mmCIF file of C-alpha atoms and ligand atoms in Angstrom:
data_model
loop_
_atom_site.group_PDB
_atom_site.id
_atom_site.type_symbol
_atom_site.label_atom_id
_atom_site.label_comp_id
_atom_site.label_asym_id
_atom_site.label_seq_id
_atom_site.Cartn_x
_atom_site.Cartn_y
_atom_site.Cartn_z
ATOM 1 C CA MET A 1 69.603 154.805 105.383
ATOM 2 C CA GLU A 2 72.266 157.055 106.721
ATOM 3 C CA GLN A 3 74.867 154.352 106.430
ATOM 4 C CA LEU A 4 74.782 154.257 102.642
ATOM 5 C CA GLU A 5 76.902 157.192 101.662
ATOM 6 C CA PRO A 6 79.770 156.406 104.352
ATOM 7 C CA THR A 7 79.587 152.790 103.151
ATOM 8 C CA LEU A 8 80.052 153.836 99.441
ATOM 9 C CA ALA A 9 82.834 156.322 100.446
ATOM 10 C CA ALA A 10 84.607 153.655 102.415
ATOM 11 C CA ILE A 11 84.435 150.994 99.474
ATOM 12 C CA ALA A 12 85.680 153.554 97.263
ATOM 13 C CA ALA A 13 88.793 154.061 99.421
ATOM 14 C CA ALA A 14 89.358 150.626 100.531
ATOM 15 C CA ASP A 15 92.814 149.544 99.170
ATOM 16 C CA THR A 16 93.085 145.928 99.967
ATOM 17 C CA ILE A 17 90.681 142.847 99.038
ATOM 18 C CA GLU A 18 90.476 142.086 102.750
ATOM 19 C CA ALA A 19 89.113 145.729 103.445
ATOM 20 C CA VAL A 20 86.565 145.137 100.543
ATOM 21 C CA GLU A 21 85.634 141.791 102.167
ATOM 22 C CA ALA A 22 85.353 143.541 105.716
ATOM 23 C CA LEU A 23 82.815 146.316 104.278
ATOM 24 C CA ARG A 24 80.895 143.563 102.474
ATOM 25 C CA VAL A 25 80.291 141.736 105.777
ATOM 26 C CA GLY A 26 79.452 144.849 107.420
ATOM 27 C CA ALA A 27 76.843 145.880 105.133
ATOM 28 C CA LEU A 28 75.479 142.353 103.453
ATOM 29 C CA GLY A 29 76.573 139.967 105.996
ATOM 30 C CA LYS A 30 74.094 138.164 108.413
ATOM 31 C CA GLN A 31 74.708 141.123 111.067
ATOM 32 C CA GLY A 32 75.105 143.594 108.500
ATOM 33 C CA TRP A 33 73.020 146.966 108.274
ATOM 34 C CA VAL A 34 71.495 146.203 104.744
ATOM 35 C CA SER A 35 70.463 142.910 105.890
ATOM 36 C CA ALA A 36 68.776 144.474 109.211
ATOM 37 C CA LEU A 37 67.019 146.694 107.127
ATOM 38 C CA LEU A 38 65.909 143.929 104.776
ATOM 39 C CA LYS A 39 64.552 142.061 107.895
ATOM 40 C CA SER A 40 62.704 145.177 109.256
ATOM 41 C CA LEU A 41 60.732 145.067 106.074
ATOM 42 C CA GLY A 42 58.487 142.291 107.598
ATOM 43 C CA GLY A 43 57.267 144.382 110.584
ATOM 44 C CA MET A 44 56.097 147.161 108.450
ATOM 45 C CA SER A 45 52.694 148.126 107.243
ATOM 46 C CA PRO A 46 51.960 147.519 103.489
ATOM 47 C CA GLU A 47 52.067 151.374 103.030
ATOM 48 C CA GLU A 48 55.270 151.772 104.553
ATOM 49 C CA ARG A 49 56.608 148.969 102.826
ATOM 50 C CA THR A 50 55.629 150.091 99.530
ATOM 51 C CA SER A 51 57.589 153.366 100.161
ATOM 52 C CA THR A 52 60.488 152.091 102.063
ATOM 53 C CA GLY A 53 61.256 148.862 100.304
ATOM 54 C CA PRO A 54 62.455 149.976 96.890
ATOM 55 C CA ARG A 55 64.949 152.304 98.831
ATOM 56 C CA ILE A 56 66.314 149.453 100.828
ATOM 57 C CA HIS A 57 66.744 147.198 97.473
ATOM 58 C CA ALA A 58 68.229 149.960 95.909
ATOM 59 C CA ALA A 59 70.786 150.716 98.708
ATOM 60 C CA ARG A 60 71.680 146.969 98.577
ATOM 61 C CA GLU A 61 72.206 147.054 94.971
ATOM 62 C CA ALA A 62 74.325 150.271 95.234
ATOM 63 C CA VAL A 63 76.371 148.548 97.798
ATOM 64 C CA THR A 64 76.874 145.260 95.760
ATOM 65 C CA ALA A 65 77.875 147.025 92.720
ATOM 66 C CA ALA A 66 80.144 149.121 94.411
ATOM 67 C CA LEU A 67 81.746 146.182 96.217
ATOM 68 C CA GLY A 68 82.321 144.238 92.941
ATOM 69 C CA GLU A 69 83.648 147.441 91.349
ATOM 70 C CA ARG A 70 86.233 147.690 93.751
ATOM 71 C CA ARG A 71 87.125 144.214 94.128
ATOM 72 C CA ALA A 72 87.678 144.012 90.281
ATOM 73 C CA ALA A 73 89.867 147.089 90.174
ATOM 74 C CA LEU A 74 92.005 145.887 93.266
ATOM 75 C CA GLU A 75 92.580 142.499 91.695
ATOM 76 C CA SER A 76 93.610 143.758 88.111
ATOM 77 C CA ALA A 77 95.962 146.431 89.794
ATOM 78 C CA ALA A 78 97.284 143.302 91.805
ATOM 79 C CA LEU A 79 97.740 141.375 88.593
ATOM 80 C CA GLU A 80 99.246 144.421 86.918
ATOM 81 C CA ALA A 81 101.977 144.619 89.682
ATOM 82 C CA LYS A 82 102.620 141.110 89.551
ATOM 83 C CA LEU A 83 103.201 141.149 85.783
ATOM 84 C CA ALA A 84 105.572 144.185 86.232
ATOM 85 C CA ALA A 85 107.636 142.365 88.762
ATOM 86 C CA GLU A 86 107.986 139.139 87.147
ATOM 87 C CA THR A 87 109.687 140.094 83.818
ATOM 88 C CA ALA A 88 111.305 137.667 81.754
ATOM 89 C CA ASP A 89 114.174 138.495 79.380
ATOM 90 C CA LEU A 90 113.396 136.335 76.332
ATOM 91 C CA SER A 91 116.427 137.463 74.428
ATOM 92 C CA LEU A 92 118.549 135.676 76.866
ATOM 93 C CA PRO A 93 120.200 132.485 75.519
ATOM 94 C CA ALA A 94 118.871 129.083 76.594
ATOM 95 C CA PRO A 95 121.180 127.353 79.211
ATOM 96 C CA ALA A 96 124.036 125.674 77.131
ATOM 97 C CA THR A 97 123.351 122.040 78.582
ATOM 98 C CA ALA A 98 120.606 120.232 80.582
ATOM 99 C CA ARG A 99 121.743 120.256 84.237
ATOM 100 C CA GLY A 100 121.681 117.046 86.461
ATOM 101 C CA SER A 101 122.235 113.500 85.313
ATOM 102 C CA VAL A 102 121.405 110.099 86.081
ATOM 103 C CA HIS A 103 123.999 108.432 88.305
ATOM 104 C CA PRO A 104 125.687 105.377 86.792
ATOM 105 C CA VAL A 105 124.377 103.188 89.595
ATOM 106 C CA SER A 106 120.719 103.960 88.713
ATOM 107 C CA GLN A 107 121.423 103.595 84.940
ATOM 108 C CA VAL A 108 123.229 100.068 85.521
ATOM 109 C CA MET A 109 120.044 98.999 87.739
ATOM 110 C CA ASP A 110 117.871 100.053 84.919
ATOM 111 C CA GLU A 111 119.776 98.294 82.455
ATOM 112 C CA LEU A 112 119.780 94.960 84.569
ATOM 113 C CA ALA A 113 116.003 95.298 85.133
ATOM 114 C CA GLU A 114 115.577 95.715 81.390
ATOM 115 C CA ILE A 115 117.798 92.771 80.461
ATOM 116 C CA PHE A 116 116.176 90.224 83.050
ATOM 117 C CA ALA A 117 112.467 91.520 82.360
ATOM 118 C CA ASP A 118 113.261 90.162 78.995
ATOM 119 C CA MET A 119 114.070 86.819 80.435
ATOM 120 C CA GLY A 120 111.166 86.718 82.486
ATOM 121 C CA PHE A 121 112.274 88.063 85.829
ATOM 122 C CA ALA A 122 110.312 90.520 88.084
ATOM 123 C CA VAL A 123 111.977 93.181 90.443
ATOM 124 C CA ALA A 124 111.900 92.499 94.251
ATOM 125 C CA THR A 125 112.724 94.475 96.882
ATOM 126 C CA GLY A 126 113.302 93.941 100.613
ATOM 127 C CA PRO A 127 114.160 96.226 103.739
ATOM 128 C CA GLU A 128 117.750 97.610 104.300
ATOM 129 C CA ILE A 129 116.933 97.355 108.090
ATOM 130 C CA GLU A 130 116.697 93.465 108.099
ATOM 131 C CA ASP A 131 116.798 91.182 110.929
ATOM 132 C CA ASP A 132 119.544 88.453 111.349
ATOM 133 C CA TRP A 133 116.733 85.567 110.752
ATOM 134 C CA HIS A 134 116.449 86.891 107.133
ATOM 135 C CA ASN A 135 120.058 87.923 106.518
ATOM 136 C CA PHE A 136 121.795 84.964 107.875
ATOM 137 C CA THR A 137 119.688 82.273 109.685
ATOM 138 C CA ALA A 138 117.293 81.421 106.834
ATOM 139 C CA LEU A 139 120.366 81.527 104.385
ATOM 140 C CA ASN A 140 121.637 78.510 106.219
ATOM 141 C CA MET A 141 124.101 80.667 108.384
ATOM 142 C CA PRO A 142 123.057 79.594 112.085
ATOM 143 C CA GLU A 143 124.277 81.988 114.782
ATOM 144 C CA THR A 144 127.728 80.165 115.196
ATOM 145 C CA HIS A 145 128.316 80.091 111.445
ATOM 146 C CA PRO A 146 131.591 81.565 110.653
ATOM 147 C CA ALA A 147 130.567 83.390 107.456
ATOM 148 C CA ARG A 148 128.685 85.733 109.815
ATOM 149 C CA ALA A 149 131.956 87.012 110.916
ATOM 150 C CA MET A 150 132.943 87.664 107.534
ATOM 151 C CA HIS A 151 130.286 90.206 106.944
ATOM 152 C CA ASP A 152 131.356 92.911 108.824
ATOM 153 C CA THR A 153 127.824 93.783 110.136
ATOM 154 C CA PHE A 154 126.527 96.956 111.225
ATOM 155 C CA TYR A 155 124.250 95.837 114.063
ATOM 156 C CA PHE A 156 121.487 98.055 115.789
ATOM 157 C CA PRO A 157 121.636 98.009 119.726
ATOM 158 C CA ASP A 158 117.965 97.163 120.079
ATOM 159 C CA HIS A 159 116.223 93.625 118.800
ATOM 160 C CA ASP A 160 112.607 93.559 117.125
ATOM 161 C CA VAL A 161 109.546 92.399 118.874
ATOM 162 C CA GLN A 162 110.261 88.762 118.028
ATOM 163 C CA GLY A 163 114.021 89.095 119.824
ATOM 164 C CA ARG A 164 115.763 89.058 116.552
ATOM 165 C CA SER A 165 118.692 91.189 116.265
ATOM 166 C CA MET A 166 118.367 94.045 113.907
ATOM 167 C CA LEU A 167 121.065 95.025 111.152
ATOM 168 C CA LEU A 168 121.841 96.551 107.955
ATOM 169 C CA ARG A 169 121.494 94.116 105.527
ATOM 170 C CA THR A 170 124.977 92.942 104.452
ATOM 171 C CA HIS A 171 123.862 91.485 101.044
ATOM 172 C CA THR A 172 120.532 91.265 98.905
ATOM 173 C CA SER A 173 120.200 87.685 99.516
ATOM 174 C CA PRO A 174 117.590 87.829 102.096
ATOM 175 C CA VAL A 175 115.239 89.191 99.394
ATOM 176 C CA GLN A 176 115.457 85.581 98.291
ATOM 177 C CA ILE A 177 113.751 84.504 101.377
ATOM 178 C CA ARG A 178 111.244 87.142 101.386
ATOM 179 C CA SER A 179 110.175 86.305 97.913
ATOM 180 C CA MET A 180 109.803 82.685 98.287
ATOM 181 C CA LEU A 181 107.724 83.219 101.607
ATOM 182 C CA SER A 182 105.560 85.941 99.976
ATOM 183 C CA GLN A 183 105.295 84.760 96.495
ATOM 184 C CA GLY A 184 105.900 80.925 96.658
ATOM 185 C CA ALA A 185 107.025 79.065 93.509
ATOM 186 C CA PRO A 186 107.519 79.117 90.617
ATOM 187 C CA LEU A 187 109.540 82.208 91.124
ATOM 188 C CA ARG A 188 112.017 84.466 88.740
ATOM 189 C CA VAL A 189 113.065 87.452 90.384
ATOM 190 C CA ILE A 190 116.000 89.951 90.608
ATOM 191 C CA ALA A 191 116.640 92.302 93.704
ATOM 192 C CA PRO A 192 118.996 95.145 93.086
ATOM 193 C CA GLY A 193 119.568 97.504 96.165
ATOM 194 C CA ARG A 194 121.758 98.885 98.815
ATOM 195 C CA VAL A 195 123.848 96.768 101.088
ATOM 196 C CA TYR A 196 126.032 97.804 103.989
ATOM 197 C CA ARG A 197 129.337 96.453 105.496
ATOM 198 C CA SER A 198 131.704 97.748 107.874
ATOM 199 C CA ASP A 199 134.727 98.252 105.480
ATOM 200 C CA SER A 200 136.251 101.165 103.535
ATOM 201 C CA ASP A 201 139.192 101.613 101.195
ATOM 202 C CA ALA A 202 139.595 102.202 97.272
ATOM 203 C CA THR A 203 137.508 99.411 96.388
ATOM 204 C CA HIS A 204 135.191 99.226 99.440
ATOM 205 C CA THR A 205 132.620 101.732 100.733
ATOM 206 C CA PRO A 206 130.496 100.927 103.798
ATOM 207 C CA MET A 207 127.359 101.154 101.632
ATOM 208 C CA PHE A 208 127.345 99.505 98.203
ATOM 209 C CA HIS A 209 124.934 98.022 95.786
ATOM 210 C CA GLN A 210 124.142 94.507 94.972
ATOM 211 C CA ILE A 211 121.887 92.633 92.583
ATOM 212 C CA GLU A 212 120.480 89.316 93.503
ATOM 213 C CA GLY A 213 118.798 86.785 91.175
ATOM 214 C CA LEU A 214 116.509 83.816 92.259
ATOM 215 C CA VAL A 215 114.770 81.248 90.053
ATOM 216 C CA ILE A 216 112.687 78.661 91.767
ATOM 217 C CA ASP A 217 110.911 76.053 89.514
ATOM 218 C CA LYS A 218 110.721 72.184 88.656
ATOM 219 C CA GLY A 219 113.722 70.452 87.251
ATOM 220 C CA ILE A 220 116.016 73.624 87.336
ATOM 221 C CA HIS A 221 119.753 72.742 87.071
ATOM 222 C CA LEU A 222 123.278 74.297 86.706
ATOM 223 C CA GLY A 223 122.800 74.302 83.009
ATOM 224 C CA HIS A 224 119.916 76.771 83.249
ATOM 225 C CA LEU A 225 122.296 79.024 85.548
ATOM 226 C CA LYS A 226 124.906 79.195 83.204
ATOM 227 C CA TRP A 227 122.646 80.044 80.062
ATOM 228 C CA THR A 228 120.940 82.615 81.992
ATOM 229 C CA LEU A 229 124.361 84.273 83.381
ATOM 230 C CA GLU A 230 126.061 84.099 79.836
ATOM 231 C CA THR A 231 122.884 85.717 78.234
ATOM 232 C CA PHE A 232 122.572 88.467 80.844
ATOM 233 C CA LEU A 233 126.674 89.196 80.645
ATOM 234 C CA LYS A 234 126.293 89.370 76.769
ATOM 235 C CA ALA A 235 123.416 91.783 76.839
ATOM 236 C CA PHE A 236 124.927 93.859 79.583
ATOM 237 C CA PHE A 237 128.380 94.372 77.984
ATOM 238 C CA GLU A 238 127.009 94.329 74.649
ATOM 239 C CA ARG A 239 129.071 91.885 72.929
ATOM 240 C CA GLU A 240 128.930 88.397 71.828
ATOM 241 C CA ASP A 241 132.727 87.404 72.711
ATOM 242 C CA ILE A 242 131.902 86.698 76.498
ATOM 243 C CA VAL A 243 133.325 83.752 77.832
ATOM 244 C CA LEU A 244 132.524 82.432 81.215
ATOM 245 C CA ARG A 245 134.514 80.097 83.693
ATOM 246 C CA LEU A 246 132.505 78.441 86.572
ATOM 247 C CA ARG A 247 134.861 77.453 89.511
ATOM 248 C CA PRO A 248 133.710 75.330 92.341
ATOM 249 C CA SER A 249 133.369 77.393 95.492
ATOM 250 C CA TYR A 250 131.360 77.795 98.904
ATOM 251 C CA PHE A 251 128.280 79.844 99.927
ATOM 252 C CA PRO A 252 126.005 78.694 102.737
ATOM 253 C CA PHE A 253 123.163 79.198 100.741
ATOM 254 C CA THR A 254 123.993 77.197 97.671
ATOM 255 C CA GLU A 255 125.001 73.800 97.159
ATOM 256 C CA PRO A 256 126.974 73.218 94.805
ATOM 257 C CA SER A 257 128.270 76.916 94.815
ATOM 258 C CA VAL A 258 130.105 78.469 91.792
ATOM 259 C CA GLU A 259 132.227 81.571 91.275
ATOM 260 C CA VAL A 260 131.723 82.756 87.756
ATOM 261 C CA ASP A 261 134.728 84.398 86.200
ATOM 262 C CA VAL A 262 134.504 86.387 82.745
ATOM 263 C CA GLY A 263 137.387 86.425 80.328
ATOM 264 C CA TYR A 264 139.005 89.819 79.799
ATOM 265 C CA THR A 265 141.409 91.265 77.129
ATOM 266 C CA LEU A 266 144.181 93.658 77.774
ATOM 267 C CA ILE A 267 143.782 96.770 75.710
ATOM 268 C CA ASN A 268 146.309 99.523 76.354
ATOM 269 C CA GLY A 269 146.812 98.350 80.012
ATOM 270 C CA LYS A 270 143.145 98.230 80.734
ATOM 271 C CA ARG A 271 141.016 95.116 81.355
ATOM 272 C CA VAL A 272 138.314 95.115 78.806
ATOM 273 C CA VAL A 273 135.487 92.369 79.298
ATOM 274 C CA GLY A 274 135.399 89.956 76.433
ATOM 275 C CA GLY A 275 137.458 87.294 74.934
ATOM 276 C CA SER A 276 138.878 84.195 76.472
ATOM 277 C CA GLY A 277 140.517 84.594 79.709
ATOM 278 C CA ASP A 278 143.307 82.005 78.552
ATOM 279 C CA ALA A 279 144.563 84.139 75.517
ATOM 280 C CA THR A 280 148.210 85.522 75.746
ATOM 281 C CA ASN A 281 146.812 89.261 76.379
ATOM 282 C CA GLY A 282 144.046 88.048 78.635
ATOM 283 C CA GLY A 283 142.935 86.826 81.981
ATOM 284 C CA TRP A 284 139.868 85.816 84.066
ATOM 285 C CA MET A 285 138.160 87.912 86.718
ATOM 286 C CA GLU A 286 135.322 87.189 89.243
ATOM 287 C CA VAL A 287 132.074 88.674 88.397
ATOM 288 C CA LEU A 288 129.427 86.789 90.373
ATOM 289 C CA GLY A 289 128.782 84.442 93.166
ATOM 290 C CA SER A 290 126.167 81.779 92.393
ATOM 291 C CA GLY A 291 124.937 78.321 92.676
ATOM 292 C CA MET A 292 122.052 75.724 93.238
ATOM 293 C CA VAL A 293 119.637 76.968 95.932
ATOM 294 C CA ASN A 294 120.703 75.047 99.165
ATOM 295 C CA ARG A 295 117.595 72.778 100.270
ATOM 296 C CA LYS A 296 117.638 74.269 103.484
ATOM 297 C CA VAL A 297 117.258 77.650 102.129
ATOM 298 C CA ILE A 298 114.107 76.410 99.977
ATOM 299 C CA GLU A 299 112.752 75.042 103.423
ATOM 300 C CA PHE A 300 113.405 78.079 105.124
ATOM 301 C CA GLY A 301 111.493 80.039 102.141
ATOM 302 C CA GLY A 302 108.601 77.905 102.987
ATOM 303 C CA LEU A 303 108.838 75.329 100.051
ATOM 304 C CA ASP A 304 109.376 71.695 99.649
ATOM 305 C CA PRO A 305 112.923 70.942 98.195
ATOM 306 C CA ASP A 306 111.784 67.728 96.900
ATOM 307 C CA GLU A 307 109.249 69.544 94.635
ATOM 308 C CA TRP A 308 111.173 72.781 93.790
ATOM 309 C CA GLN A 309 115.031 73.348 92.945
ATOM 310 C CA GLY A 310 116.535 76.671 91.809
ATOM 311 C CA PHE A 311 119.633 78.647 91.179
ATOM 312 C CA ALA A 312 120.665 81.971 92.622
ATOM 313 C CA PHE A 313 123.397 84.341 91.820
ATOM 314 C CA GLY A 314 124.502 87.666 93.228
ATOM 315 C CA THR A 315 127.058 90.338 92.352
ATOM 316 C CA GLY A 316 127.844 94.098 93.049
ATOM 317 C CA VAL A 317 126.187 96.556 90.664
ATOM 318 C CA ASP A 318 128.859 99.290 91.303
ATOM 319 C CA ARG A 319 131.680 96.786 90.047
ATOM 320 C CA LEU A 320 129.567 96.089 86.897
ATOM 321 C CA ALA A 321 129.178 99.853 86.288
ATOM 322 C CA MET A 322 132.941 100.303 86.590
ATOM 323 C CA LEU A 323 133.635 97.268 84.555
ATOM 324 C CA LYS A 324 131.160 98.694 81.624
ATOM 325 C CA TYR A 325 131.759 102.398 82.053
ATOM 326 C CA GLY A 326 135.599 102.428 82.978
ATOM 327 C CA MET A 327 135.802 104.276 86.190
ATOM 328 C CA ASP A 328 138.609 102.932 88.373
ATOM 329 C CA ASP A 329 137.915 104.529 92.027
ATOM 330 C CA LEU A 330 134.593 103.154 93.730
ATOM 331 C CA ARG A 331 134.658 106.028 96.327
ATOM 332 C CA ALA A 332 133.835 108.746 93.701
ATOM 333 C CA PHE A 333 130.592 107.052 93.108
ATOM 334 C CA PHE A 334 129.407 108.572 96.390
ATOM 335 C CA ASP A 335 131.374 111.763 96.685
ATOM 336 C CA GLY A 336 128.622 113.777 94.781
ATOM 337 C CA ASP A 337 131.097 115.588 92.887
ATOM 338 C CA VAL A 338 129.222 117.496 89.901
ATOM 339 C CA ARG A 339 132.361 117.052 87.696
ATOM 340 C CA TRP A 340 132.518 113.338 88.109
ATOM 341 C CA LEU A 341 128.591 113.082 87.683
ATOM 342 C CA GLN A 342 128.669 115.286 84.543
ATOM 343 C CA HIS A 343 131.403 113.066 83.199
ATOM 344 C CA TYR A 344 129.885 109.556 84.059
ATOM 345 C CA GLY A 345 126.209 110.517 84.431
ATOM 346 C CA PHE A 346 123.676 109.655 81.940
ATOM 347 C CA GLY A 347 120.820 111.973 80.412
ATOM 348 C CA ALA A 348 117.349 111.697 81.854
ATOM 349 C CA LEU A 349 115.913 110.439 78.323
ATOM 350 C CA ASP A 350 118.623 107.860 77.930
ATOM 351 C CA VAL A 351 116.078 105.199 79.124
ATOM 352 C CA PRO A 352 117.931 101.840 78.508
ATOM 353 C CA THR A 353 116.066 99.367 76.222
ATOM 354 C CA LEU A 354 117.260 96.107 74.554
ATOM 355 C CA SER A 355 116.124 97.556 71.044
ATOM 356 C CA GLY A 356 117.813 100.795 71.280
ATOM 357 C CA GLY A 357 121.093 99.447 73.093
ATOM 358 C CA VAL A 358 121.224 99.213 77.260
ATOM 359 C CA GLY A 359 123.953 101.298 77.519
ATOM 360 C CA VAL A 360 123.517 104.578 75.152
ATOM 361 C CA ARG A 361 125.913 107.264 76.601
ATOM 362 C CA ALA A 362 124.622 110.863 77.069
HETATM 363 N N1 LIG B 401 125.519 87.090 98.975
HETATM 364 C C1 LIG B 401 126.729 86.806 98.474
HETATM 365 C C2 LIG B 401 127.652 88.126 98.985
HETATM 366 O O1 LIG B 401 127.145 89.082 99.370
HETATM 367 C C3 LIG B 401 126.689 86.844 96.954
HETATM 368 C C4 LIG B 401 126.084 85.696 96.335
HETATM 369 C C5 LIG B 401 126.759 84.514 96.539
HETATM 370 C C6 LIG B 401 124.762 85.725 96.224
HETATM 371 C C7 LIG B 401 126.182 83.478 95.821
HETATM 372 C C8 LIG B 401 124.118 84.572 95.661
HETATM 373 C C9 LIG B 401 124.721 83.320 95.645
HETATM 374 O O2 LIG B 401 122.576 84.574 95.461
HETATM 375 O O3 LIG B 401 124.073 82.409 95.002
HETATM 376 O O4 LIG B 401 128.569 87.924 98.834
#
C-alpha cells in the first residue's frame, strides 16, 4: 500500500486533465496497482482478507475521490479561464445594417419559380456539363445544322463513354429533353439555370442565366402559349398594361416558332416595360423565344407526337432582372462588387410571394 501516499500527492499536483487521466489509469486501470491489489484478495486466506481487504477498498475510494476532486477543480479552472478570455462588450452598438444580400439573379429566379408554381409548373434541372446529343441533336440540331455554329460553344477535349462530345450547355433547352425522358407526359416545368457561350462584351458574359419553360399535354395550341406568357409577364413586372407582340421566327426545336416582344414606354429616356409599343413614346423589345414544340423533339423526348403536343419558351434571366430593376451593365452582375450588391441586392427575408408582391425591395 506504499503507493497510496505518492499517488494522492501526484493527483493533487496534476495540472492537466490528461495528467489526472494518466494517474487514474496507473491506479485504477486494468494494469493499475489498486486493481492488482484487489485481484490479490482472491489468493488470500480468509483472515488475511478480513484484515487487508478493507484497507485496499479504502485506498481505492481515496484514490477515486482524489481523482474526481482534482478533475472537477481543473475543469472549473479551465471554464473560468475561458469565460475571462471571451468577454463580450454588451454596451457596443448593434451593426447598423445587416451584411450580405441576395443577388438579383437569385431573387428573380425565386420570383419566376413562384409565378410559375402558381400556374402548376414544377422546377426541373439539368447538368451544366452536357453532351451534344441533349444540347443539340435531340433539339433537332443534327451535327451539320448551322444553328450549332451560332452558339459559340465551349467544348471539352474528351468525349463521354458513349462517344458524345461534352460541352458546357449553351442554353437551358436540353432540360426539355431530360424532363420528357425522365417524367413523360403530361408535363409542366420551368428550368432556370446557368448557361455558357464564348462571348463577352457589355451585353454578353461567357456565363449567363436562362429560364426554359415546357408544357406537354393533349390539344395544346398557340393560344395556351400566349396566355401563359402574358400572365407570367404581368405577374413578373407587376402591371396590367403588358402588351405582347408575337412575331414569326425560327428555332430548330419549335414549329411554328415565335419571338415575343413586349411593349415599352419611354420615361425620361429610359425604357419601361408596359403600354403598347405602337404608342408615340413607345416601342417593342424582344423578351422571349418560344413556339410549339417540334414533333421531332417530342419524339426525341420518347413521346408520340400524334398523341402529345406542347409549347416551349426560353429567355434570359439576367436581362429580365435588368428590365425590372433598372441595371444597365450586365458585366456588373458578376463582378462581385460589394457596393453594387448592396445597392441592387435583396434582403434575405425578402422572399417573393404572389400575395406579398413578387418584387419587394429590401
Ligand atoms: N434556347 C434558345 C436560345 O438559347 C431560347 C429558346 C427559344 C428556348 C425558343 C425555347 C424556345 O424553349 O421555344 O436562344
